Amino acid sequence: MKRSFFRTIICCLTILTMTIFTGCSGDDAVTSDKDVVTLPGVESIVGTWREDSEYGINILTVNEDSSYALYHTSGGKESGKVVIDSDVHSDGTYDSWFSFYDESGELWTGFPNMAEYTKNPPSELISESVDRMKFVRIDENEKTPAEEYVGIWGCGRCTITITKAKDNYKANVIWGSSAFESSEWNYICHYDEESATLICNSNATLVNHKYNNKGKDKKTTVYKDGSGSFIVRGGVLRWTDNKESAGKEMYFAYSPVQE
């Protein structure tokens, strides 16, 4: 009796196993190795992106560790994490997004994630939200001509004025901390053809200004041995001060010099 019972169980398990393998390899199989879609990772959108909005220019940076930062040329910064969210449907199709969550865990926005990005990373990111944001990838290897540096650049309360002076370029940076106090940097730069940047190797100065109620300026020289550089990519300027790392997380929007 016991032996017959065990034989019956074994037979049932054998039939069930054969049915499963036959079903998986038959014409009616739902998926196969060829059907599996490999979704791109965050690495496909790593880089720097620009959005032109009615409030100014927004710069989005996506890093290899999936962190992101959003900078505004009007001043300010937001940051968070990029997560890949996906929905697979019963018919084998799927929807996938690059979801941007801020530091509080709230969803800021999302951009479609396409299988083709595995081989061809996108040059544009367009959200499907009501505000329809469009970010364009900035080419960090572009060669910005020297003449495109000349002009006035602004970020929040900081203004950079770059002018041509014979064979060099003068960069004057004024950053107001209040109505009565400001800091002023001055650099004499040369245009480096290889890197397409303006570079100051020495003698940059920093002077702090403090005005009294009558408008009298009390100047304090902080240093005279500074150096730094300026780089323009995608129509926005980055400023590096080698002495105190001023301008580290700032992007500057351009406005032409008025003749």
Coordinates of C-alpha atoms in Angstrom, one line a residue:
M1 CA 0.0 0.0 0.0
K2 CA 2.7 2.4 1.0
R3 CA 4.9 1.4 -2.0
S4 CA 2.0 2.1 -4.4
F5 CA 1.3 5.5 -2.8
F6 CA 4.9 6.6 -3.3
R7 CA 5.0 5.3 -6.8
T8 CA 1.9 7.4 -7.6
I9 CA 3.5 10.5 -6.1
I10 CA 6.7 10.0 -8.1
C11 CA 4.8 9.6 -11.3
C12 CA 2.8 12.8 -10.7
L13 CA 6.0 14.8 -10.0
T14 CA 7.7 13.4 -13.1
I15 CA 4.7 14.4 -15.3
L16 CA 4.5 17.8 -13.7
T17 CA 8.2 18.4 -14.3
M18 CA 8.0 17.4 -17.9
T19 CA 5.0 19.6 -18.5
I20 CA 6.8 22.6 -17.1
F21 CA 9.9 22.1 -19.2
T22 CA 7.9 21.4 -22.3
G23 CA 5.8 24.5 -21.7
C24 CA 8.8 26.7 -21.3
S25 CA 10.4 25.4 -24.5
G26 CA 7.3 25.3 -26.6
D27 CA 5.7 27.7 -29.0
D28 CA 3.5 29.1 -26.4
A29 CA 6.3 30.1 -24.1
V30 CA 5.8 33.7 -22.8
T31 CA 9.5 34.6 -22.9
S32 CA 12.9 33.3 -24.0
D33 CA 16.4 34.5 -23.6
K34 CA 16.0 36.5 -26.9
D35 CA 12.9 38.2 -25.5
V36 CA 14.6 39.5 -22.4
V37 CA 15.1 43.3 -22.6
T38 CA 18.2 44.7 -21.0
L39 CA 17.4 48.2 -19.7
P40 CA 20.1 50.8 -19.7
G41 CA 21.5 51.9 -16.4
V42 CA 22.0 55.4 -15.1
E43 CA 25.4 55.4 -16.8
S44 CA 23.7 56.2 -20.1
I45 CA 22.7 59.7 -18.8
V46 CA 25.8 60.5 -16.8
G47 CA 27.0 64.0 -17.7
T48 CA 25.9 67.6 -17.8
W49 CA 22.6 68.9 -19.2
R50 CA 21.2 72.3 -19.9
E51 CA 17.6 73.5 -19.9
D52 CA 16.5 77.0 -21.0
S53 CA 13.4 78.1 -19.0
E54 CA 11.5 81.3 -18.6
Y55 CA 13.3 81.8 -15.2
G56 CA 16.8 81.3 -16.6
I57 CA 19.1 78.4 -17.3
N58 CA 19.0 75.2 -15.3
I59 CA 22.0 72.9 -15.3
L60 CA 21.5 69.2 -14.4
T61 CA 24.5 67.0 -13.5
V62 CA 24.2 63.2 -13.2
N63 CA 27.0 61.3 -11.6
E64 CA 28.2 57.7 -11.9
D65 CA 27.0 57.0 -8.3
S66 CA 23.4 57.8 -9.4
S67 CA 23.4 61.1 -7.5
Y68 CA 22.3 64.3 -9.3
A69 CA 22.4 68.0 -8.8
L70 CA 20.3 70.8 -10.3
Y71 CA 21.8 74.2 -10.5
H72 CA 20.1 77.5 -11.3
T73 CA 21.9 80.4 -12.9
S74 CA 19.7 82.6 -10.7
G75 CA 21.4 80.9 -7.8
G76 CA 20.5 77.9 -5.7
K77 CA 21.0 74.1 -5.9
E78 CA 18.9 71.0 -5.4
S79 CA 20.2 67.4 -5.3
G80 CA 19.0 63.8 -4.9
K81 CA 19.2 60.4 -6.4
V82 CA 18.3 58.8 -9.8
V83 CA 16.4 55.5 -9.7
I84 CA 15.3 53.4 -12.6
D85 CA 11.5 52.6 -12.2
S86 CA 9.9 50.1 -14.6
D87 CA 6.5 48.5 -15.3
V88 CA 6.4 45.2 -17.3
H89 CA 3.0 44.5 -18.9
S90 CA 1.4 41.1 -19.5
D91 CA 1.9 41.4 -23.3
G92 CA 5.7 41.7 -22.8
T93 CA 5.9 45.4 -23.3
Y94 CA 7.3 47.7 -20.6
D95 CA 7.6 51.3 -19.5
S96 CA 10.8 52.5 -17.8
W97 CA 11.9 55.9 -16.4
F98 CA 14.8 57.6 -15.0
S99 CA 13.1 58.9 -11.8
F100 CA 14.7 61.8 -10.0
Y101 CA 14.0 61.8 -6.2
D102 CA 15.1 64.8 -4.1
E103 CA 16.8 64.5 -0.7
S104 CA 13.5 64.2 1.0
G105 CA 12.5 61.3 -1.1
E106 CA 9.9 63.2 -3.2
L107 CA 9.8 62.6 -6.9
W108 CA 11.0 65.7 -8.7
T109 CA 10.6 64.5 -12.3
G110 CA 11.1 61.5 -14.6
F111 CA 12.5 60.9 -18.1
P112 CA 11.7 57.9 -20.4
N113 CA 14.4 55.2 -20.3
M114 CA 14.7 53.4 -23.7
A115 CA 16.4 50.1 -24.5
E116 CA 18.3 51.8 -27.3
Y117 CA 20.2 54.0 -24.8
T118 CA 22.3 51.0 -24.0
K119 CA 24.2 51.5 -27.3
N120 CA 23.2 55.1 -28.1
P121 CA 23.0 57.3 -25.0
P122 CA 20.5 60.1 -25.4
S123 CA 21.4 63.7 -26.4
E124 CA 18.1 65.0 -25.0
L125 CA 16.0 64.3 -21.9
I126 CA 12.3 65.3 -22.2
S127 CA 10.0 64.8 -19.3
E128 CA 6.3 63.7 -19.7
S129 CA 5.1 66.0 -16.9
V130 CA 2.8 69.0 -17.3
D131 CA 5.8 71.4 -17.5
R132 CA 7.4 69.4 -20.2
M133 CA 11.1 70.0 -19.3
K134 CA 13.7 69.5 -22.0
F135 CA 17.4 69.1 -21.1
V136 CA 20.1 69.0 -23.8
R137 CA 23.4 67.2 -23.1
I138 CA 26.4 69.6 -22.9
D139 CA 29.5 68.4 -24.8
E140 CA 32.4 68.8 -22.4
N141 CA 34.9 68.3 -25.2
E142 CA 33.7 71.2 -27.4
K143 CA 36.2 73.9 -28.2
T144 CA 34.7 77.3 -27.2
P145 CA 36.5 80.1 -29.2
A146 CA 38.2 82.9 -27.1
E147 CA 35.8 85.6 -28.4
E148 CA 32.8 83.8 -26.9
Y149 CA 34.2 84.3 -23.4
V150 CA 34.0 88.1 -23.8
G151 CA 30.9 89.5 -22.1
I152 CA 29.0 89.7 -18.8
W153 CA 28.1 86.5 -17.0
G154 CA 25.8 86.2 -14.0
C155 CA 24.8 83.8 -11.3
G156 CA 22.7 85.0 -8.4
R157 CA 24.5 88.0 -6.8
C158 CA 27.8 87.3 -8.6
T159 CA 28.8 88.9 -11.9
I160 CA 31.8 88.1 -14.0
T161 CA 32.9 90.6 -16.7
I162 CA 35.5 89.4 -19.2
T163 CA 37.1 91.8 -21.6
K164 CA 39.9 91.6 -24.3
A165 CA 43.1 93.3 -23.4
K166 CA 45.8 93.1 -26.1
D167 CA 47.0 89.5 -26.1
N168 CA 45.3 88.7 -22.8
Y169 CA 41.9 88.7 -21.2
K170 CA 40.8 90.4 -18.0
A171 CA 38.2 88.8 -15.8
N172 CA 36.6 90.9 -13.1
V173 CA 34.4 89.0 -10.6
I174 CA 32.2 90.9 -8.2
W175 CA 30.1 89.0 -5.6
G176 CA 27.8 91.0 -3.3
S177 CA 27.1 89.5 0.1
S178 CA 24.8 92.5 1.0
A179 CA 24.0 96.0 -0.1
F180 CA 27.1 97.3 1.8
E181 CA 29.6 94.5 1.3
S182 CA 31.1 92.7 -1.7
S183 CA 34.2 90.8 -2.8
E184 CA 36.1 91.5 -6.0
W185 CA 38.5 89.2 -7.8
N186 CA 40.7 90.2 -10.7
Y187 CA 42.5 87.8 -13.1
I188 CA 44.8 88.4 -16.1
C189 CA 44.2 85.3 -18.3
H190 CA 45.6 83.8 -21.5
Y191 CA 43.5 81.6 -23.8
D192 CA 44.7 78.1 -23.9
E193 CA 44.2 76.6 -27.3
E194 CA 44.4 73.0 -26.3
S195 CA 41.8 73.1 -23.5
A196 CA 39.8 76.1 -25.0
T197 CA 39.8 77.8 -21.5
L198 CA 41.0 81.0 -20.0
I199 CA 43.8 80.4 -17.5
C200 CA 45.4 82.7 -14.9
N201 CA 48.6 81.2 -13.6
S202 CA 49.5 83.9 -11.0
N203 CA 49.0 87.4 -9.5
A204 CA 45.2 87.2 -9.2
T205 CA 43.9 89.5 -6.5
L206 CA 41.0 89.4 -4.0
V207 CA 39.8 92.6 -2.4
N208 CA 36.8 92.9 0.0
H209 CA 34.7 96.1 -0.1
K210 CA 32.7 97.5 2.8
Y211 CA 30.7 100.7 2.3
N212 CA 29.4 103.0 5.1
N213 CA 26.1 105.0 5.0
K214 CA 27.8 107.8 3.0
G215 CA 29.0 105.4 0.4
K216 CA 32.7 105.5 1.4
D217 CA 34.5 102.3 0.4
K218 CA 36.8 100.6 2.9
K219 CA 39.0 98.2 1.0
T220 CA 40.7 95.1 2.4
T221 CA 43.2 93.2 0.3
V222 CA 42.9 89.5 1.0
Y223 CA 45.6 88.2 -1.3
K224 CA 47.6 89.1 -4.4
D225 CA 49.0 85.7 -5.3
G226 CA 46.0 83.9 -6.6
S227 CA 45.3 81.9 -9.8
G228 CA 42.3 80.4 -11.5
S229 CA 40.5 79.6 -14.7
F230 CA 37.3 80.0 -16.6
I231 CA 35.6 77.4 -18.9
V232 CA 32.6 77.8 -21.2
R233 CA 30.7 74.7 -22.4
G234 CA 27.2 74.6 -23.8
G235 CA 26.9 78.4 -23.5
V236 CA 27.4 78.5 -19.7
L237 CA 30.5 79.5 -17.7
R238 CA 32.3 77.8 -14.8
W239 CA 34.7 79.8 -12.6
T240 CA 37.5 78.1 -10.6
D241 CA 39.4 80.1 -8.0
N242 CA 42.5 78.0 -7.0
K243 CA 43.1 79.9 -3.8
E244 CA 39.7 79.5 -2.1
S245 CA 37.6 77.4 -4.4
A246 CA 35.2 80.3 -5.0
G247 CA 32.5 79.6 -7.6
K248 CA 32.7 75.8 -7.0
E249 CA 29.0 75.1 -7.5
M250 CA 28.0 77.9 -9.7
Y251 CA 27.0 78.2 -13.4
F252 CA 26.9 81.6 -15.1
A253 CA 24.5 82.7 -17.8
Y254 CA 25.8 84.9 -20.6
S255 CA 24.8 88.4 -21.7
P256 CA 26.7 90.3 -24.5
V257 CA 28.8 93.4 -23.8
Q258 CA 26.8 96.5 -24.7
E259 CA 28.6 98.7 -27.2

